[in-house]
CSV table of C-alpha atoms and ligand atoms in Angstrom, one decimal:
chain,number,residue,atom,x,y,z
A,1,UNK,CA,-3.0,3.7,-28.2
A,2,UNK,CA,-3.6,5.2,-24.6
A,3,UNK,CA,-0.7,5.0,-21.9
A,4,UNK,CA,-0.9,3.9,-18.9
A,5,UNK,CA,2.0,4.6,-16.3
A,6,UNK,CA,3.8,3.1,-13.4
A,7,UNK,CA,5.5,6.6,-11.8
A,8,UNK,CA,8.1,5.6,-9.1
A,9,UNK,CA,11.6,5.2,-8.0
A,10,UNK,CA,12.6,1.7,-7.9
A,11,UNK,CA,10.2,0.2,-10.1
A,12,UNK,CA,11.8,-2.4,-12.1
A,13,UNK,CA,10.6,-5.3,-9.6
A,14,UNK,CA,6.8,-4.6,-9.9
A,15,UNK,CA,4.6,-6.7,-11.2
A,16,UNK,CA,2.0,-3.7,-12.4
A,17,UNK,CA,3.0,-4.0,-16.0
A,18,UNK,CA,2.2,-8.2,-16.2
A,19,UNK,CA,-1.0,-7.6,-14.2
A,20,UNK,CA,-2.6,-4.6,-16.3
A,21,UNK,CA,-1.4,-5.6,-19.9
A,22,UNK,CA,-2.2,-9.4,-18.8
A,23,UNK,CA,-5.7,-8.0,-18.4
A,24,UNK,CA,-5.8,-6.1,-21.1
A,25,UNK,CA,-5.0,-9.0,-23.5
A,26,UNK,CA,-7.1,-11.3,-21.7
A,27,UNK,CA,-10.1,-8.6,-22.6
A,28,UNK,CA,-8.5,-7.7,-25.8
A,29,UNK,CA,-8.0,-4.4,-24.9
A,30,UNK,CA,-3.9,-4.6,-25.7
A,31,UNK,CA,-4.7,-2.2,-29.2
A,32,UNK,CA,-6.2,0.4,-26.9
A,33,UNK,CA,-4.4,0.3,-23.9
A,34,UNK,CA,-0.8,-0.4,-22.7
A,35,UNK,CA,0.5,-0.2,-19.2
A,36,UNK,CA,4.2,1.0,-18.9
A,37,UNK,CA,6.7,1.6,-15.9
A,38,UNK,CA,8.1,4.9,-15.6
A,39,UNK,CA,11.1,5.2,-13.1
A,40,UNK,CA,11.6,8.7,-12.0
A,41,UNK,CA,14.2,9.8,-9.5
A,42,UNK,CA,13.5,12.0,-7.2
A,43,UNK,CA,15.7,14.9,-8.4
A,44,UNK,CA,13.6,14.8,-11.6
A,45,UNK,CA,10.2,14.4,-10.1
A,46,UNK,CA,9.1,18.0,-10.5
A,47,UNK,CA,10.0,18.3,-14.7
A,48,UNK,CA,9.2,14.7,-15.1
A,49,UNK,CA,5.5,15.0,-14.2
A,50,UNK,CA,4.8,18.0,-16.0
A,51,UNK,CA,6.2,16.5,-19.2
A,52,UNK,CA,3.7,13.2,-18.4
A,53,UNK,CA,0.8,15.6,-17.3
A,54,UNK,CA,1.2,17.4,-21.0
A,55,UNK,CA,1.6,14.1,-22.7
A,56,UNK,CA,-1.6,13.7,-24.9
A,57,UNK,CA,-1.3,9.8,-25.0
A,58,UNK,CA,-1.3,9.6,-21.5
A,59,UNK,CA,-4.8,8.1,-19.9
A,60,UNK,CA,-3.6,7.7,-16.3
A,61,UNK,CA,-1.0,6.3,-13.8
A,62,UNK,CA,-0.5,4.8,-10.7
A,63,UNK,CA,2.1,6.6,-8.4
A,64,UNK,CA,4.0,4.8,-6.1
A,65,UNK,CA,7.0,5.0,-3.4
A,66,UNK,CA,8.0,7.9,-2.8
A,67,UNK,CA,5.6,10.1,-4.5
A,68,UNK,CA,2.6,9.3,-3.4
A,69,UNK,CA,1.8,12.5,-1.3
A,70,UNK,CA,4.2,14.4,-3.4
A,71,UNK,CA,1.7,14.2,-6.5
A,72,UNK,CA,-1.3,15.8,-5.1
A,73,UNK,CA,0.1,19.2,-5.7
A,74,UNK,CA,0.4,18.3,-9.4
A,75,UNK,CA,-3.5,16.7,-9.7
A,76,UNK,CA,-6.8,19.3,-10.7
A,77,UNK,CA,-8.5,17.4,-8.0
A,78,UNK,CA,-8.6,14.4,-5.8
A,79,UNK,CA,-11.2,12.7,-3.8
A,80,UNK,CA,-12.3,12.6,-0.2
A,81,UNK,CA,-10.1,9.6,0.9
A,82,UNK,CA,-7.1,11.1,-1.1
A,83,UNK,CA,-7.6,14.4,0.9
A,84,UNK,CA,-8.3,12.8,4.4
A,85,UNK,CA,-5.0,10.5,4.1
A,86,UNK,CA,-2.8,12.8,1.7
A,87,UNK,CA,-1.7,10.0,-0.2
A,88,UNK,CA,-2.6,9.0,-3.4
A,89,UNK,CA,-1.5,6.0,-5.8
A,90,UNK,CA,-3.9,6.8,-8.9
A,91,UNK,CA,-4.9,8.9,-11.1
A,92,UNK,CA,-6.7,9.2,-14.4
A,93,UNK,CA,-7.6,12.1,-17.1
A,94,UNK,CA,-11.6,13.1,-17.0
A,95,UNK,CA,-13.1,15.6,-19.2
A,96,UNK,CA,-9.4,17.2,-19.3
A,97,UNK,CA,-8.8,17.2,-15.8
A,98,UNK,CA,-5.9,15.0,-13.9
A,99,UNK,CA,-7.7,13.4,-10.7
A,100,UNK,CA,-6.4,11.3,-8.5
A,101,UNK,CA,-7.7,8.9,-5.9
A,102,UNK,CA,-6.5,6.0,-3.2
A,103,UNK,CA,-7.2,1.9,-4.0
A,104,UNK,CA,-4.9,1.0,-1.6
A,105,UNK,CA,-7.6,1.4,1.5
A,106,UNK,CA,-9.5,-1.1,-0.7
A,107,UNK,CA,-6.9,-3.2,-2.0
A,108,UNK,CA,-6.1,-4.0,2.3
A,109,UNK,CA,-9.1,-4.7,3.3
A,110,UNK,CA,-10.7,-6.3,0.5
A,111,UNK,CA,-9.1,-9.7,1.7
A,112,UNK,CA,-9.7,-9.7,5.4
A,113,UNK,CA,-13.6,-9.0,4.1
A,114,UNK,CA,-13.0,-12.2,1.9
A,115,UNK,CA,-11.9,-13.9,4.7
A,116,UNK,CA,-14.8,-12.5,6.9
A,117,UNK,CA,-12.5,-10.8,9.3
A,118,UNK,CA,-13.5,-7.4,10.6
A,119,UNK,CA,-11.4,-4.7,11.9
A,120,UNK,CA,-14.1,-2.3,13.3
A,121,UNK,CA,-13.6,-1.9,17.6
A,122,UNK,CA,-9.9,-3.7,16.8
A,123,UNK,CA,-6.6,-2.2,18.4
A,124,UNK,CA,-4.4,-1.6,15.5
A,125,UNK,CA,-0.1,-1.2,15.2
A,126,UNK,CA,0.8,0.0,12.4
A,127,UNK,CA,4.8,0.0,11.6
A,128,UNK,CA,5.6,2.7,8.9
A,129,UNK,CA,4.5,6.2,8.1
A,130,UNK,CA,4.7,6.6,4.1
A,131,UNK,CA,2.6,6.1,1.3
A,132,UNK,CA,0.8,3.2,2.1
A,133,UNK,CA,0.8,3.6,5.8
A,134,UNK,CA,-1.6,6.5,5.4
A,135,UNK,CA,-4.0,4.7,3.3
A,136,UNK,CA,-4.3,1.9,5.5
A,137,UNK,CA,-4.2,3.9,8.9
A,138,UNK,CA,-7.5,6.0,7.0
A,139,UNK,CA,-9.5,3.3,6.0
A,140,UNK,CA,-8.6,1.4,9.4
A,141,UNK,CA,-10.5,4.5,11.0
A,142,UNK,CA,-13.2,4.2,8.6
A,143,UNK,CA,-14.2,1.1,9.2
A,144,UNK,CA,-14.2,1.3,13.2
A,145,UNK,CA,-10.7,0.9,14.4
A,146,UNK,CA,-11.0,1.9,18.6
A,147,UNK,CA,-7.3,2.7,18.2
A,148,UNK,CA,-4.5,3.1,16.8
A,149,UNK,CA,-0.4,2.7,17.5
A,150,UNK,CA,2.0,3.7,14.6
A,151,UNK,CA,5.4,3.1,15.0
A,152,UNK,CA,8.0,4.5,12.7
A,153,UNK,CA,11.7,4.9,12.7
A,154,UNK,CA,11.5,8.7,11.5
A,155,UNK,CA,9.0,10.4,14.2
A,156,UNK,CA,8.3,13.5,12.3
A,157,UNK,CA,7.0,11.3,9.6
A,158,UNK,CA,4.5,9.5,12.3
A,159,UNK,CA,3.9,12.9,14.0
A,160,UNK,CA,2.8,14.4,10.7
A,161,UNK,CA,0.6,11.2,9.1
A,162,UNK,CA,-1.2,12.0,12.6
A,163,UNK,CA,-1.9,15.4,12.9
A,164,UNK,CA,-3.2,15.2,8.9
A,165,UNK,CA,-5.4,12.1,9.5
A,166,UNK,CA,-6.8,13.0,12.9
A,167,UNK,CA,-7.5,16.7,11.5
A,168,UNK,CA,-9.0,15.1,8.7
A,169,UNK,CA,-11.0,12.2,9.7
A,170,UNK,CA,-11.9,13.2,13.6
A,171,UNK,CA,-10.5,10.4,15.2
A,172,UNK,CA,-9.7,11.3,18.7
A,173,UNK,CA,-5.8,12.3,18.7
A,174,UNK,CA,-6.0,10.6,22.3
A,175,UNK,CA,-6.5,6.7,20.6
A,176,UNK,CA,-3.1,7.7,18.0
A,177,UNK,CA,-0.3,6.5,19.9
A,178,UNK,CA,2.7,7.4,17.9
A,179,UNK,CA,6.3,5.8,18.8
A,180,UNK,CA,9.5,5.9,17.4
A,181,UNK,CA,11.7,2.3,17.6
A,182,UNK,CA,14.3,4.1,19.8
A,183,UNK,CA,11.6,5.0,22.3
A,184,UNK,CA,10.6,1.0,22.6
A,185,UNK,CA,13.3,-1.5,24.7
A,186,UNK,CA,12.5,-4.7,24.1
A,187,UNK,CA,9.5,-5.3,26.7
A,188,UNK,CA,7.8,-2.5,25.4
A,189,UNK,CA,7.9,-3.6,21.9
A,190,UNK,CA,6.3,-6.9,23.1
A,191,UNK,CA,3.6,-5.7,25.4
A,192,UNK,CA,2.4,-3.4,22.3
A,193,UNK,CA,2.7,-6.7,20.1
A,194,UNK,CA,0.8,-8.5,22.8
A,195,UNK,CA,-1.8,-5.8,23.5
A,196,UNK,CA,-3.1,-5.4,19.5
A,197,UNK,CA,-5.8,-7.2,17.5
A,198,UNK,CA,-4.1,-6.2,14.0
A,199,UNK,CA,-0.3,-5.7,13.5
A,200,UNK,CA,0.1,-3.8,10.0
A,201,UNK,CA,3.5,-3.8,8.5
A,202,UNK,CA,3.4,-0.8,5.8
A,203,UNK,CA,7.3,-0.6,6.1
A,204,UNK,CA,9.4,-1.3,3.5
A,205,UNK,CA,12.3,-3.3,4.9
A,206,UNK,CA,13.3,-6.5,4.4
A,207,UNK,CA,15.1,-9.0,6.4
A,208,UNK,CA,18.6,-8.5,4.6
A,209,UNK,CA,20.7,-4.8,5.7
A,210,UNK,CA,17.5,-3.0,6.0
A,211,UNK,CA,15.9,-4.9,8.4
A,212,UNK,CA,13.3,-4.0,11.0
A,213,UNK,CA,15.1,-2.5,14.0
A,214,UNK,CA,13.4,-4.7,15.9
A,215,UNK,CA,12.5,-8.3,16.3
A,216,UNK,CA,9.5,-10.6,16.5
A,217,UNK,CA,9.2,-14.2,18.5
A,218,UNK,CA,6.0,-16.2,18.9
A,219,UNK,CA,5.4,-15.2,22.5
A,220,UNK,CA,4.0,-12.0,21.1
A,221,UNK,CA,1.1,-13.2,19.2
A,222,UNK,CA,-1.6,-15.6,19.3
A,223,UNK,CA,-4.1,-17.3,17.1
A,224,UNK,CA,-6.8,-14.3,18.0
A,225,UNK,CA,-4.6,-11.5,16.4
A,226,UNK,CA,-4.2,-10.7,12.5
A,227,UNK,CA,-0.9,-10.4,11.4
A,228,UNK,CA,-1.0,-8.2,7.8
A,229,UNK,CA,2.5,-7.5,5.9
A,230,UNK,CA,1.7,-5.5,2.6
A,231,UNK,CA,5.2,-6.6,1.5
A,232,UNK,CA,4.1,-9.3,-1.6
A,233,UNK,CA,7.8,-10.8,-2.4
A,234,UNK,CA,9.0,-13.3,0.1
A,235,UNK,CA,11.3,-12.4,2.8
A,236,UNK,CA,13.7,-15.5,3.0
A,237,UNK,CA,14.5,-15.7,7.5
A,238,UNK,CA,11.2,-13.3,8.3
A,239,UNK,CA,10.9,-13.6,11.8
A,240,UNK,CA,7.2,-12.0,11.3
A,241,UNK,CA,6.0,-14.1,9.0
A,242,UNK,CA,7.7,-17.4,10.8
A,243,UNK,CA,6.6,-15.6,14.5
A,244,UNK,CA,3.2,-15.4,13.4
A,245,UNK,CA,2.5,-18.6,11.8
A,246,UNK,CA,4.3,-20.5,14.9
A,247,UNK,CA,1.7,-18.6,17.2
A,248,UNK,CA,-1.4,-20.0,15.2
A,249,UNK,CA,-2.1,-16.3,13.9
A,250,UNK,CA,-3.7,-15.0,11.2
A,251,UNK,CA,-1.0,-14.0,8.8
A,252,UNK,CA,-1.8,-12.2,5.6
A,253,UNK,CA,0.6,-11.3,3.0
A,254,UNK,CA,0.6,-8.5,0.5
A,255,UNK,CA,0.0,-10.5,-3.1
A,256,UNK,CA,-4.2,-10.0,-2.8
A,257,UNK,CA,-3.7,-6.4,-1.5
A,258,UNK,CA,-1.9,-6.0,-4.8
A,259,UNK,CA,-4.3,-7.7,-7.3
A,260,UNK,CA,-7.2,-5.9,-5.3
A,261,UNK,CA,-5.8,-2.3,-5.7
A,262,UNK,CA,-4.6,-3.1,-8.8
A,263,UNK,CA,-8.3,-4.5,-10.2
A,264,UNK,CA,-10.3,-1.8,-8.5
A,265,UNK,CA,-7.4,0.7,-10.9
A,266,UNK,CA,-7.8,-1.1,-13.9
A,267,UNK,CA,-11.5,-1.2,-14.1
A,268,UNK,CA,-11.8,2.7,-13.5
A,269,UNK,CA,-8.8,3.4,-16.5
A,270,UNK,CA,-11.1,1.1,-18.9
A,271,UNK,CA,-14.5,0.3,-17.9
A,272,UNK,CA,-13.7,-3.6,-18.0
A,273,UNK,CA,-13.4,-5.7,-15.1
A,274,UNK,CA,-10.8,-8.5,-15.3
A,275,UNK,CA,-11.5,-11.5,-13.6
A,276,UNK,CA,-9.7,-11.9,-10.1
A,277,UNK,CA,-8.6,-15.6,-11.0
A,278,UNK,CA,-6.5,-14.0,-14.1
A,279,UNK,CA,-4.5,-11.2,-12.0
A,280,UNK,CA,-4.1,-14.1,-9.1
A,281,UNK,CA,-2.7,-16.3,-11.2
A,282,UNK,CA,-0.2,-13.5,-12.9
A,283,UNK,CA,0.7,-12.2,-10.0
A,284,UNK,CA,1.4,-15.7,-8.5
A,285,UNK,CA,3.8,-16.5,-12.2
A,286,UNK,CA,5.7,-13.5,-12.2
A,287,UNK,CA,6.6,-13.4,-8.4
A,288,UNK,CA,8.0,-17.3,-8.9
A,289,UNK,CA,9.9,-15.7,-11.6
A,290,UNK,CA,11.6,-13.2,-8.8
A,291,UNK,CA,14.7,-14.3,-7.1
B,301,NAP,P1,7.3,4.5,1.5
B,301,NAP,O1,6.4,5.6,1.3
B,301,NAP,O2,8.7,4.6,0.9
B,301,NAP,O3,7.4,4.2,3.0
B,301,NAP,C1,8.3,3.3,3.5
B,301,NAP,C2,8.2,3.2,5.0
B,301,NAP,O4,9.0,2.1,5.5
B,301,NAP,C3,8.6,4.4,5.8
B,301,NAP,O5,7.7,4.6,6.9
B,301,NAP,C4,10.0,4.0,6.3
B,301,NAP,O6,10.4,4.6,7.5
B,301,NAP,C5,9.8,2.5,6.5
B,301,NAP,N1,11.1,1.8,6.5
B,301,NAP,C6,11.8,1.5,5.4
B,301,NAP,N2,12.9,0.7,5.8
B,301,NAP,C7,12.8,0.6,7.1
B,301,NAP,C8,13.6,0.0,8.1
B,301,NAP,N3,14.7,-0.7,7.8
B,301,NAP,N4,13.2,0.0,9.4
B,301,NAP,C9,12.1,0.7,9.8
B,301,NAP,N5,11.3,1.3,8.9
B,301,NAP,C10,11.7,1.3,7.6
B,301,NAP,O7,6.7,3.1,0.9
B,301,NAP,P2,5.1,2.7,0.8
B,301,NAP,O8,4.6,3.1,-0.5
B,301,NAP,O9,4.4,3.2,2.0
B,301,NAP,O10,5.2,1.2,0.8
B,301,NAP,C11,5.6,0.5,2.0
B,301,NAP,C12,5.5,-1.1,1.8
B,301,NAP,O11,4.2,-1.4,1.4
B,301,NAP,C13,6.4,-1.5,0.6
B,301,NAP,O12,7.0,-2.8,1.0
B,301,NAP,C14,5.5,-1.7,-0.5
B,301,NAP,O13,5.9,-2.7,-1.5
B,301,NAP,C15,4.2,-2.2,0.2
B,301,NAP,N6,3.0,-1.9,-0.5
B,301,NAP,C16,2.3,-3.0,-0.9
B,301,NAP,C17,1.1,-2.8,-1.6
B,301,NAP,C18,0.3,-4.0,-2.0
B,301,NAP,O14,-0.6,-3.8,-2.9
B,301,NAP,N7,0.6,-5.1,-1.5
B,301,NAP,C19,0.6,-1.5,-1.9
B,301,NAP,C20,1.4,-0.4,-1.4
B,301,NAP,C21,2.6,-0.6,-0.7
B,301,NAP,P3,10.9,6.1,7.5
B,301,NAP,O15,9.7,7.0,7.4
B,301,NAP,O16,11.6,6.2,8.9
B,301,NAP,O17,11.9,6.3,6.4
């Protein structure tokens, strides 16, 4: 029996495990293959990944918040897109080697392709500057984006997801606008809402004591714009969500980014390609199950 691993810090919401061992019964692959959480706090990150990394029943893991750039130092290798965004939310064993690699660029934009919305010449916000932020902000670039505005609450975080990805990827330094909220009154918030094709929200607050420190009303979108939140459980009062869909706009939530990331994963630990109908519909059973 091969392990597969969930490494991160608050884990016990995600809905990984029902997804991959869903799959894996579905192909009956369940004798070979078992997908398991593994909370690890950050004070133990450093022993708790070299005891995994030696683990010989160990065939790969995802990494999520917050050690998805902290693992790289850990990995034999990574590939281009890991490198170019310095985050990284998989990894696998080959030929002996740990290696690790990005689905979340795929995961987000595998359902605006769906959808047949492009995001190449688009004016992009971003809010949030960690793991996922840098995956999105990267394959945003890749596919065209003319610019981009990321606003974060901590500005070193934004100033450093900038200097890497524009060192990285040549985008012109000039089209990343970085803010922090306390730099943005209120009209400047809404002209930057106003002004952008695609508002990403890669933050992870919610709309109970860690909210957004700032707020959202209709008059600062309209039915040309994407709205994108990568957040999959439902945020009971979102005035993004509610500000969105009252302007006519495109609003996109994070359950296909999920199944997308998490297909794209589970085909390269196995070789076998689920069907996307099965991980919809699991992911659609256990988040009614969420409070
Ligand atoms: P992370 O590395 O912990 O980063 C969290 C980001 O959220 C940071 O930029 C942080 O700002 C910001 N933030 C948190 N609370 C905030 C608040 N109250 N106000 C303003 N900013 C706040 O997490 P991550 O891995 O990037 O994930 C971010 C979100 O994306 C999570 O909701 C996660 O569930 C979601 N996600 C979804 C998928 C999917 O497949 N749908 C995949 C990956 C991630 P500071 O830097 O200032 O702390």
């Amino acid at each position: 029996m091969k392990r597969i691993l969930l490494i991160g810090e608050n884990i016990s919401r995600s809905l990984s495990p029902a997804m991959h061992n869903g799959a894996l019964e579905y192909l009956g692959l369940s004798g070979e293959f078992r997908y398991e959480l593994m909370p690890v706090a950050p004070g133990n990150f450093d022993a708790e990944i070299k005891k995994i990394l030696a683990a010989g029943d160990v065939l790969g893991f995802n990494v999520t918040a917050p050690y998805k750039c902290e693992i790289i130092k850990y990995l034999d290798g990574t590939d281009q897109f890991v490198q170019k965004c310095g985050a990284c939310n998989y990894v696998k064993k080959e030929n002996g080697r740990w290696f690790g690699k990005n689905t979340d660029g795929y995961g987000f934009v595998m359902p605006l392709a769906k959808m047949g919305l492009g995001t190449s010449s688009k004016k992009i916000t971003v809010m949030g500057a960690g793991g996922a932020a840098r995956a999105v902000v990267l394959q945003l670039i890749n596919n065209g984006a003319a610019s981009i505005t990321l606003i974060n609450r901590c500005p070193e975080k934004a100033a450093a997801l900038k200097s890497h990805i524009c060192a990285a990827s040549g985008f012109n330094p000039e089209k990343f606008i970085i803010y922090s909220y306390l730099e943005l009154q209120n009209d400047k918030f809404s002209s930057i809402m106003v002004a952008s094709d695609i508002i990403v929200n890669a933050t992870s607050a919610d709309t109970g004591e860690n909210r957004l420190p700032v707020l959202f009303n209709a008059e600062m979108f309209n039915k040309n714009q994407i709205i994108y939140d990568l957040s999959y459980i439902h945020k009971t009062g979102d005035d993004l969500e509610d500000s969105a869909k009252k302007a006519s706009a495109v609003y996109i939530d994070g359950k296909e980014m999920l199944m997308y990331q998490g297909l794209v994963s589970f085909v390269q630990w196995t070789s076998k390609k689920p069907p996307t109908w099965l991980l919809r519909k699991i992911v659609g059973e256990e988040l009614s199950t969420l409070d």
